[in-house]
mmCIF file of C-alpha atoms in Angstrom:
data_model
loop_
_atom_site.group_PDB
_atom_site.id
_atom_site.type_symbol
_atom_site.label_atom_id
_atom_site.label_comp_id
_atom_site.label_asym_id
_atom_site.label_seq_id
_atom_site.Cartn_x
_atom_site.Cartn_y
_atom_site.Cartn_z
ATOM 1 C CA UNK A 1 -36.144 -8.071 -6.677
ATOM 2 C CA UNK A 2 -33.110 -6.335 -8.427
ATOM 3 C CA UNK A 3 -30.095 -8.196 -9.716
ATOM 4 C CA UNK A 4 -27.505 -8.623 -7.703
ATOM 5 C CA UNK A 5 -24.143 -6.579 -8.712
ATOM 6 C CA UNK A 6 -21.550 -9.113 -8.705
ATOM 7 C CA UNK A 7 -17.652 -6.813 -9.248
ATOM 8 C CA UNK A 8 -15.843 -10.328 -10.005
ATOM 9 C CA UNK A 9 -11.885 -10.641 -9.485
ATOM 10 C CA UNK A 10 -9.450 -13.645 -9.415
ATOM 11 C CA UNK A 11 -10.655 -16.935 -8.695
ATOM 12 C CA UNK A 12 -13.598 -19.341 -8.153
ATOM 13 C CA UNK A 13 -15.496 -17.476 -5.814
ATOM 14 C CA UNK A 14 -17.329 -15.293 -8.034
ATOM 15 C CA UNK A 15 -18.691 -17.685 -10.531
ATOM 16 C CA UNK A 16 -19.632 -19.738 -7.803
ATOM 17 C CA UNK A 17 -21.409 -16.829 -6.099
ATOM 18 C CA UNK A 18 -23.524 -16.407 -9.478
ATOM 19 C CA UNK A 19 -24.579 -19.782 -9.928
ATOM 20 C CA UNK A 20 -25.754 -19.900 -6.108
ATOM 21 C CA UNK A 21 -27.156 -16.753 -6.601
ATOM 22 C CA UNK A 22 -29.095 -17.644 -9.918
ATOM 23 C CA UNK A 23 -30.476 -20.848 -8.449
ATOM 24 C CA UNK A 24 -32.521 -19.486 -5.619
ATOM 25 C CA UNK A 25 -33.887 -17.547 -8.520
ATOM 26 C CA UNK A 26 -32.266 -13.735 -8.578
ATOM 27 C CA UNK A 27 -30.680 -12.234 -11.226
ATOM 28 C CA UNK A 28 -27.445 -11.145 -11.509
ATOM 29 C CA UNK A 29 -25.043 -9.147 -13.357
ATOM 30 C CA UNK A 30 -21.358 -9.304 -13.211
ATOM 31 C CA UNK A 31 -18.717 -6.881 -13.297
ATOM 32 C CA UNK A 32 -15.992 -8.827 -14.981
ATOM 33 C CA UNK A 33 -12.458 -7.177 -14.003
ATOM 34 C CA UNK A 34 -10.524 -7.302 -17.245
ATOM 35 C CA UNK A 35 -7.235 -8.938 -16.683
ATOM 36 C CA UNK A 36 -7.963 -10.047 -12.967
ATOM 37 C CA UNK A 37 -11.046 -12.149 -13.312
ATOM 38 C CA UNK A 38 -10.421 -15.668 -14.720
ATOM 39 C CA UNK A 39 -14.223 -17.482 -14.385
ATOM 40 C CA UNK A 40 -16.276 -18.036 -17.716
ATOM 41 C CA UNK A 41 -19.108 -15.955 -17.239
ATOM 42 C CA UNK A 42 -20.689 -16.044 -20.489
ATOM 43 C CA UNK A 43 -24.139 -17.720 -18.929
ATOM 44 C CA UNK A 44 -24.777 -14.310 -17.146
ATOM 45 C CA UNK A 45 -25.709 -10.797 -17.981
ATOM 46 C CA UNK A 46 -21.712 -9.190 -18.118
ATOM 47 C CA UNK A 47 -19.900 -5.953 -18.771
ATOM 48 C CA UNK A 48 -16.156 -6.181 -19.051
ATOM 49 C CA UNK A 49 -14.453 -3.219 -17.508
ATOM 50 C CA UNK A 50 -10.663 -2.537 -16.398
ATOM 51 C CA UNK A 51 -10.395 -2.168 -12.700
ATOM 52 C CA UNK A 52 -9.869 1.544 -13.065
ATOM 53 C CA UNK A 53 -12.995 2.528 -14.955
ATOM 54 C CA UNK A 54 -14.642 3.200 -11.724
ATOM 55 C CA UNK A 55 -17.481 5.667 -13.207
ATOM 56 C CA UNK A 56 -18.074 3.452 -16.031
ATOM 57 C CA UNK A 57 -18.638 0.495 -13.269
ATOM 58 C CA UNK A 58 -21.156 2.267 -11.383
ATOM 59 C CA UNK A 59 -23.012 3.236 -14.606
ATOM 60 C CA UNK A 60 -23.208 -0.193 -15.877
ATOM 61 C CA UNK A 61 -24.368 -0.903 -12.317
ATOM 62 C CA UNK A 62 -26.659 1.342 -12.609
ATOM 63 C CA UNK A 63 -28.366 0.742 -16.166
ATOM 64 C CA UNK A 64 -28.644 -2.770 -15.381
ATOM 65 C CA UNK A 65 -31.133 -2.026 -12.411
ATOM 66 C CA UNK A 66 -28.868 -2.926 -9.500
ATOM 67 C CA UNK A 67 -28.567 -1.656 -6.109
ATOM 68 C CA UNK A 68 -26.881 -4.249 -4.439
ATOM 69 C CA UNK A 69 -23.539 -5.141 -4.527
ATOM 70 C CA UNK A 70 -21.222 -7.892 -3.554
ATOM 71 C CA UNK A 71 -16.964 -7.635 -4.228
ATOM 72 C CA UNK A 72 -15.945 -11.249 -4.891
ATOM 73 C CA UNK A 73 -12.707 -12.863 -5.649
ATOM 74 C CA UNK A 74 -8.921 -12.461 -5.218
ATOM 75 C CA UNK A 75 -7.748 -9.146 -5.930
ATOM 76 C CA UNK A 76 -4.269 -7.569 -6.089
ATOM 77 C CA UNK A 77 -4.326 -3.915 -5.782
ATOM 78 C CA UNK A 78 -2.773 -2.298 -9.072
ATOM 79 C CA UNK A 79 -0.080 0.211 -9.427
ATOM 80 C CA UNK A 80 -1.163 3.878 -10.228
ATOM 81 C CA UNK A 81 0.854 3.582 -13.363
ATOM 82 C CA UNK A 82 -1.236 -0.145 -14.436
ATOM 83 C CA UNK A 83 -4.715 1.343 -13.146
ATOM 84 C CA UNK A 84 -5.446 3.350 -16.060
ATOM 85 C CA UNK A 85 -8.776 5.276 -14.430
ATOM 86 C CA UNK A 86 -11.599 7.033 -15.773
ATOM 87 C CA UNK A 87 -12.220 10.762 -14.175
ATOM 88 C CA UNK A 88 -14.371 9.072 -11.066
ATOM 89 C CA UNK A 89 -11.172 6.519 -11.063
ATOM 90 C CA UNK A 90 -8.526 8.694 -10.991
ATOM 91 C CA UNK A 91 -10.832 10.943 -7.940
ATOM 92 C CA UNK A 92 -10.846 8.027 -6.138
ATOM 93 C CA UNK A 93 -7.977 6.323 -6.770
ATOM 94 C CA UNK A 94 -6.269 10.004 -5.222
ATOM 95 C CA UNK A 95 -8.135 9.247 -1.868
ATOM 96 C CA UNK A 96 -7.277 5.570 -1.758
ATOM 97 C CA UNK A 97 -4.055 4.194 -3.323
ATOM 98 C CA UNK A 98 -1.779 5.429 -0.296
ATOM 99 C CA UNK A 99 -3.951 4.148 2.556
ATOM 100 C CA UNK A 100 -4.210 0.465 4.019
ATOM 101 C CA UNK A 101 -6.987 -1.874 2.406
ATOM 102 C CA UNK A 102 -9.644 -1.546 4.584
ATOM 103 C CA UNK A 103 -9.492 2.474 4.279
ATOM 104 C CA UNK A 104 -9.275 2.567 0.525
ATOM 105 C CA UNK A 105 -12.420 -0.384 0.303
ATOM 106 C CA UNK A 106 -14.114 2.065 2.694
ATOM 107 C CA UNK A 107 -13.695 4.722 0.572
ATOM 108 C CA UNK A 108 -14.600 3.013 -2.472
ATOM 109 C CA UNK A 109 -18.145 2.002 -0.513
ATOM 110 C CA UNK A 110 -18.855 5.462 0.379
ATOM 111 C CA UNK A 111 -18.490 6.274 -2.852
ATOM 112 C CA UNK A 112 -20.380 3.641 -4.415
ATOM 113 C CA UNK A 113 -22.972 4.692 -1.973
ATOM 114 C CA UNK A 114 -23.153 8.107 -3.648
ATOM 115 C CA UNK A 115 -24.667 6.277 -6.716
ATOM 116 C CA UNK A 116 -27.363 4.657 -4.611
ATOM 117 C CA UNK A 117 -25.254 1.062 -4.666
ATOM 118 C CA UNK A 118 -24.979 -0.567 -1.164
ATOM 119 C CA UNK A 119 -21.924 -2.850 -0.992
ATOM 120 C CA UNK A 120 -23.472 -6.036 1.119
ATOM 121 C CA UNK A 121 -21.610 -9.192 2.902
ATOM 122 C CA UNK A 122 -21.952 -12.091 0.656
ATOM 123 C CA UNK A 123 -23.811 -13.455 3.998
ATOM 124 C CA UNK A 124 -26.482 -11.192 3.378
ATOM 125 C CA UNK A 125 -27.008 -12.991 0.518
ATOM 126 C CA UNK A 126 -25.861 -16.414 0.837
ATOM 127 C CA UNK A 127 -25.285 -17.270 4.471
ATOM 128 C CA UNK A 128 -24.939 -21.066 3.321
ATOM 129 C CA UNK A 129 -21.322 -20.246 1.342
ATOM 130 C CA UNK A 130 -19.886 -19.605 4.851
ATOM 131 C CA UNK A 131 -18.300 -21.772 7.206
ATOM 132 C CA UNK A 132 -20.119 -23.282 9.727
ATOM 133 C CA UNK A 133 -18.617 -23.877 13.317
ATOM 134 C CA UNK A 134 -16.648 -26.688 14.315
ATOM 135 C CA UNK A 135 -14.754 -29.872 12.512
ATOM 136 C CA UNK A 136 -15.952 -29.347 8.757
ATOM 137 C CA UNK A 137 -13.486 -32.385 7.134
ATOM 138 C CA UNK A 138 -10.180 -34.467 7.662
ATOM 139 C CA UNK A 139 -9.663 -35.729 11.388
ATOM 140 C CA UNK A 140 -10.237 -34.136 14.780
ATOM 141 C CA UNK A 141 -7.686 -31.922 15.426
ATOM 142 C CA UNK A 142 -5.475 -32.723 18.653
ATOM 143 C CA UNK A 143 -5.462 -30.348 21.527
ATOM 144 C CA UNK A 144 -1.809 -28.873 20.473
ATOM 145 C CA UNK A 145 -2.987 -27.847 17.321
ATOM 146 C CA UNK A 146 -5.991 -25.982 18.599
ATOM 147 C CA UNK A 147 -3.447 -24.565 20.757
ATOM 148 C CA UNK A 148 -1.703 -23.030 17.806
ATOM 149 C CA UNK A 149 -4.743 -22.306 16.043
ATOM 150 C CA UNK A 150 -5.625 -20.027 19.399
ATOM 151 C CA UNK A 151 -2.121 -18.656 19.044
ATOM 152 C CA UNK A 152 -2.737 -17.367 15.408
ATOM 153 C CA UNK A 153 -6.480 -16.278 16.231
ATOM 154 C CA UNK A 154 -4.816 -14.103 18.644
ATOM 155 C CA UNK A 155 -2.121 -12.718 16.483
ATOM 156 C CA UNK A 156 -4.881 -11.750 13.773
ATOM 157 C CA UNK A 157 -6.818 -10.089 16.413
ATOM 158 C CA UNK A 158 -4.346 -8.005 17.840
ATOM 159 C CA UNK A 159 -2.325 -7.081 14.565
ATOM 160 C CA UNK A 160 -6.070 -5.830 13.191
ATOM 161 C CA UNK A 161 -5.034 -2.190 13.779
ATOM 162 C CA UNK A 162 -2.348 -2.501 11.168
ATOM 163 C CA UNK A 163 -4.826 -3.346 8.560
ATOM 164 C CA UNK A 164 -2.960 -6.133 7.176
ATOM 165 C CA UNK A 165 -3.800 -9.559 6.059
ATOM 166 C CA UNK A 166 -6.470 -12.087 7.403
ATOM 167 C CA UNK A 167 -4.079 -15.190 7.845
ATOM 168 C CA UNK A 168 -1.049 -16.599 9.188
ATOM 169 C CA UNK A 169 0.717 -20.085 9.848
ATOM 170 C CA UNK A 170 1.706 -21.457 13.043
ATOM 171 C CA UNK A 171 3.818 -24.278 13.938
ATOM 172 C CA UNK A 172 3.416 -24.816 18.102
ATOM 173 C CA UNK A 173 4.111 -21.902 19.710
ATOM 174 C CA UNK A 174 5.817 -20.020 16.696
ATOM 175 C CA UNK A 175 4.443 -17.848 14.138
ATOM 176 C CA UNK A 176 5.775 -18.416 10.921
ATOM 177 C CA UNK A 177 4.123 -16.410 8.313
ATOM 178 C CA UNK A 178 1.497 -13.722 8.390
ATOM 179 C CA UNK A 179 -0.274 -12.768 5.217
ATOM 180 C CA UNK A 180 0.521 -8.945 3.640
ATOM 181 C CA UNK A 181 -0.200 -7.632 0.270
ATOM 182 C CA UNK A 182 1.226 -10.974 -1.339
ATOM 183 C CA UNK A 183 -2.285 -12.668 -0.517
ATOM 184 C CA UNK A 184 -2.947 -16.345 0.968
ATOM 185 C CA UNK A 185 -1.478 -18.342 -1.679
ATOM 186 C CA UNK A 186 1.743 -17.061 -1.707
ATOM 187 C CA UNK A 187 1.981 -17.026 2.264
ATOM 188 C CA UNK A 188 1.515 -20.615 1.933
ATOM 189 C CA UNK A 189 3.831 -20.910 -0.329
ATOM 190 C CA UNK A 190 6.528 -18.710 0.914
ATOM 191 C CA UNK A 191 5.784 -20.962 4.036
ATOM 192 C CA UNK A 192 6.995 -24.628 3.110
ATOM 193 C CA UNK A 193 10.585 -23.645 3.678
ATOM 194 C CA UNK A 194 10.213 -22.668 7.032
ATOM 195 C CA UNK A 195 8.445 -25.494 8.671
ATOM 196 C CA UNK A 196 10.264 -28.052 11.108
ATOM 197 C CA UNK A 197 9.662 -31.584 10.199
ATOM 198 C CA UNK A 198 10.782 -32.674 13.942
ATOM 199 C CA UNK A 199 7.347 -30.388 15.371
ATOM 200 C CA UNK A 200 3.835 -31.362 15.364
ATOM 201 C CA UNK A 201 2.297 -29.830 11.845
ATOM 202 C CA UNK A 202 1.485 -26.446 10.887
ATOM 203 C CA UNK A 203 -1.820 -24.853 10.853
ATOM 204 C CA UNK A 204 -2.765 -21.965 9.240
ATOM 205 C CA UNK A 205 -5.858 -19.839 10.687
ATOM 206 C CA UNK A 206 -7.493 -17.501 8.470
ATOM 207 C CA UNK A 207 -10.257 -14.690 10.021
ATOM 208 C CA UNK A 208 -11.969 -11.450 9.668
ATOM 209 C CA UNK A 209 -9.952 -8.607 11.219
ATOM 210 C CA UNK A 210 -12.403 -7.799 14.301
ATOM 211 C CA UNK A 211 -12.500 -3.828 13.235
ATOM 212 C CA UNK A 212 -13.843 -5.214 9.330
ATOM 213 C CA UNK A 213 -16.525 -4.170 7.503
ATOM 214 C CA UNK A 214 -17.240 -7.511 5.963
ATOM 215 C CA UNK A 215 -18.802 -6.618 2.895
ATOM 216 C CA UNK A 216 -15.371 -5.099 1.930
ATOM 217 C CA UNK A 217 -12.461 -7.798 0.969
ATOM 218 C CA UNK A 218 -14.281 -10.631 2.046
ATOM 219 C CA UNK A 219 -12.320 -13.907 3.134
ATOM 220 C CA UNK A 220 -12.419 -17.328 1.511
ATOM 221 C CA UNK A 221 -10.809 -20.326 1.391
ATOM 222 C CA UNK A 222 -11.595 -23.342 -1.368
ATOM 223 C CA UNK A 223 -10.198 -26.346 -3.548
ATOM 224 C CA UNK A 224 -7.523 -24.130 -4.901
ATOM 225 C CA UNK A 225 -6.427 -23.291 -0.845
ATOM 226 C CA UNK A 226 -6.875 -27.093 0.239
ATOM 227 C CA UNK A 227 -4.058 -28.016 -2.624
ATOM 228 C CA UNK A 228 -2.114 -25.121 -1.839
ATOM 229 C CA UNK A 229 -1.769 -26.161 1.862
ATOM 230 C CA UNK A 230 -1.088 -29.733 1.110
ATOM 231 C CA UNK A 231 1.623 -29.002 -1.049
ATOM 232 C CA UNK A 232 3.388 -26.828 2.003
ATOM 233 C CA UNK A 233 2.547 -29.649 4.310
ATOM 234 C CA UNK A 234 0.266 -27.787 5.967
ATOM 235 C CA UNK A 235 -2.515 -30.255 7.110
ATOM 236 C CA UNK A 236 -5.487 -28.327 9.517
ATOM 237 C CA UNK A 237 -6.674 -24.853 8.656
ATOM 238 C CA UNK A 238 -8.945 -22.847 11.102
ATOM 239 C CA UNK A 239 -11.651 -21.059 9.394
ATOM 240 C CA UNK A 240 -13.996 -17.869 10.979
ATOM 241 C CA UNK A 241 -17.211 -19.606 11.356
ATOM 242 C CA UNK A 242 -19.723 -17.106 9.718
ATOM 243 C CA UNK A 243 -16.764 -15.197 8.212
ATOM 244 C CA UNK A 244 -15.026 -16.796 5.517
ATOM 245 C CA UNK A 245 -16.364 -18.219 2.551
ATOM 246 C CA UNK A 246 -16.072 -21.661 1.388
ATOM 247 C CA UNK A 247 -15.855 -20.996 -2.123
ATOM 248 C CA UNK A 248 -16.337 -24.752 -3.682
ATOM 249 C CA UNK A 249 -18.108 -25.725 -0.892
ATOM 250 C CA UNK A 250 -18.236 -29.849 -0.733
ATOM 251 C CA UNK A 251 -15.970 -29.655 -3.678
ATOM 252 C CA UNK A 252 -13.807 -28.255 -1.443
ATOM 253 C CA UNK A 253 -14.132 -30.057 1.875
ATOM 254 C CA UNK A 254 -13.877 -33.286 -0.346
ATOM 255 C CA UNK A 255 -10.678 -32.044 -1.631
ATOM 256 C CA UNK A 256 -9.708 -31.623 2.365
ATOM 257 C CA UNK A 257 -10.787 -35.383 3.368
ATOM 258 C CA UNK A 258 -9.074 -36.908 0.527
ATOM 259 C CA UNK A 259 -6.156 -34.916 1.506
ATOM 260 C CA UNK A 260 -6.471 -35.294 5.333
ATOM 261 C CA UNK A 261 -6.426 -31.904 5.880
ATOM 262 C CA UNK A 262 -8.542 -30.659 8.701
ATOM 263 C CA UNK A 263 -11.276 -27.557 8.124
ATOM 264 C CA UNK A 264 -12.525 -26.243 11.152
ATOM 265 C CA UNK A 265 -14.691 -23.399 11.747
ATOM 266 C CA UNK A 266 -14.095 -21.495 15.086
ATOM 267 C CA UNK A 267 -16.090 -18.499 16.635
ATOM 268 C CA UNK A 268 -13.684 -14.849 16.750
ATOM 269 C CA UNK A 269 -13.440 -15.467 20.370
ATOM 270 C CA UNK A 270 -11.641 -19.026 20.133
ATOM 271 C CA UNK A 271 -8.209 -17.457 21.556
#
């Protein structure tokens, strides 16, 4: 079997991806984003290339004997001015930069595709990183907070079109964030200001959009999200069951119980 292309940004989820990866016995070899990706890779096979060098990705891809692909890890898209592209960059950065994120990840598969590297779902490869269905840690969660958490799974679902973010916080029957092109941890943080200690707590519900290809920004949630939350006072969050990774995985659910926060994995159709 080939080695699995691993294009690793921000975060936990890509190391963690390689070491799961490694022990069922396939190679990998990782794309390291210069300046993005913050994981110590040095155990793996590794070329270090800025986000822009888009050509010299797919060659490295390429010469290593990979044909499929899996985009891991938190990424914030760069400025035109920061992205600093090779000639395949800049050609695709001119399709991409000015459309939504799902477009511009679309065109960056077809593309990739070009070269003869398929861009897969991390399920495809790992269906045991994603969260299973129903109460994963913390306590049960009471009927008013599924209530909200149906509230949010709704919102997601029917703001899809707009090809914004997979997440939001809800406290009862109110919306109070919705994630854009900050990214999860600063919705959550942006968030703690703007809950009502007198209410029942807020929940924060975090899915696919239903239109998504998900092999292209895929969602996850992990320690670093459980602390997050429990420093906004956010105690329950509502995960995409098959859809979102759980990045630490019982590091991370741990973190949850400890913290009483409750992880639950619902199916798309939950609202």
């Amino acid at each position: 079997m080939s080695p699995l292309g691993i294009v690793a940004s921000a975060g936990a989820a890509p190391l963690a991806l390689a070491e799961h990866v490694t022990a069922q016995g396939r190679e990998v070899f990782v794309v390291v984003l210069d300046g993005i990706a913050d994981a110590d890779f040095t155990t793996f096979k590794t070329t270090h290339r800025r986000v822009g060098a888009l050509g010299a990705i797919f060659d490295d891809l390429k010469q290593a004997g990979v044909t499929e692909v899996v985009l891991s890890g938190r990424f914030t898209r760069p400025s035109l001015s920061s992205l600093q592209p090779d000639l395949r960059g800049s050609k695709i950065a001119a399709k991409a930069l000015l459309k939504g994120d799902d477009q511009a990840l679309k065109i960056l598969r077809d593309e990739a595709a070009r070269d003869g590297l398929m861009i897969i779902d991390v399920a495809e490869v790992l269906p045991s990183m994603m969260a299973g269905e129903g109460v994963l840690a913390g306590p049960p969660p009471t009927d008013d907070r599924m209530n909200a958490v149906a509230l949010g799974a709704r919102y997601l679902a029917a703001s899809s079109g707009f090809d914004v973010g997979q997440a939001c916080i809800v406290q009862g029957d109110r919306i109070l964030a919705v994630e854009a092109a900050e990214g999860t941890d600063a919705m959550i943080a942006r968030s703690k200001d703007l809950l009502d200690p007198s209410l029942a707590p807020a929940v924060m519900v975090k899915m696919l959009k239903p239109d998504q290809d998900p092999s292209l920004d895929p969602p996850g949630m992990g320690r670093l999200t459980i602390e997050a939350l429990a420093e906004a006072g956010i105690t329950l969050i509502a995960v995409q069951a098959g859809g979102v990774m759980i990045v630490d995985g019982d590091m991370a659910l741990k973190a949850a119980d400890k913290a009483r926060i409750t992880v639950i994995g619902i199916a798309p159709q939950v609202a």
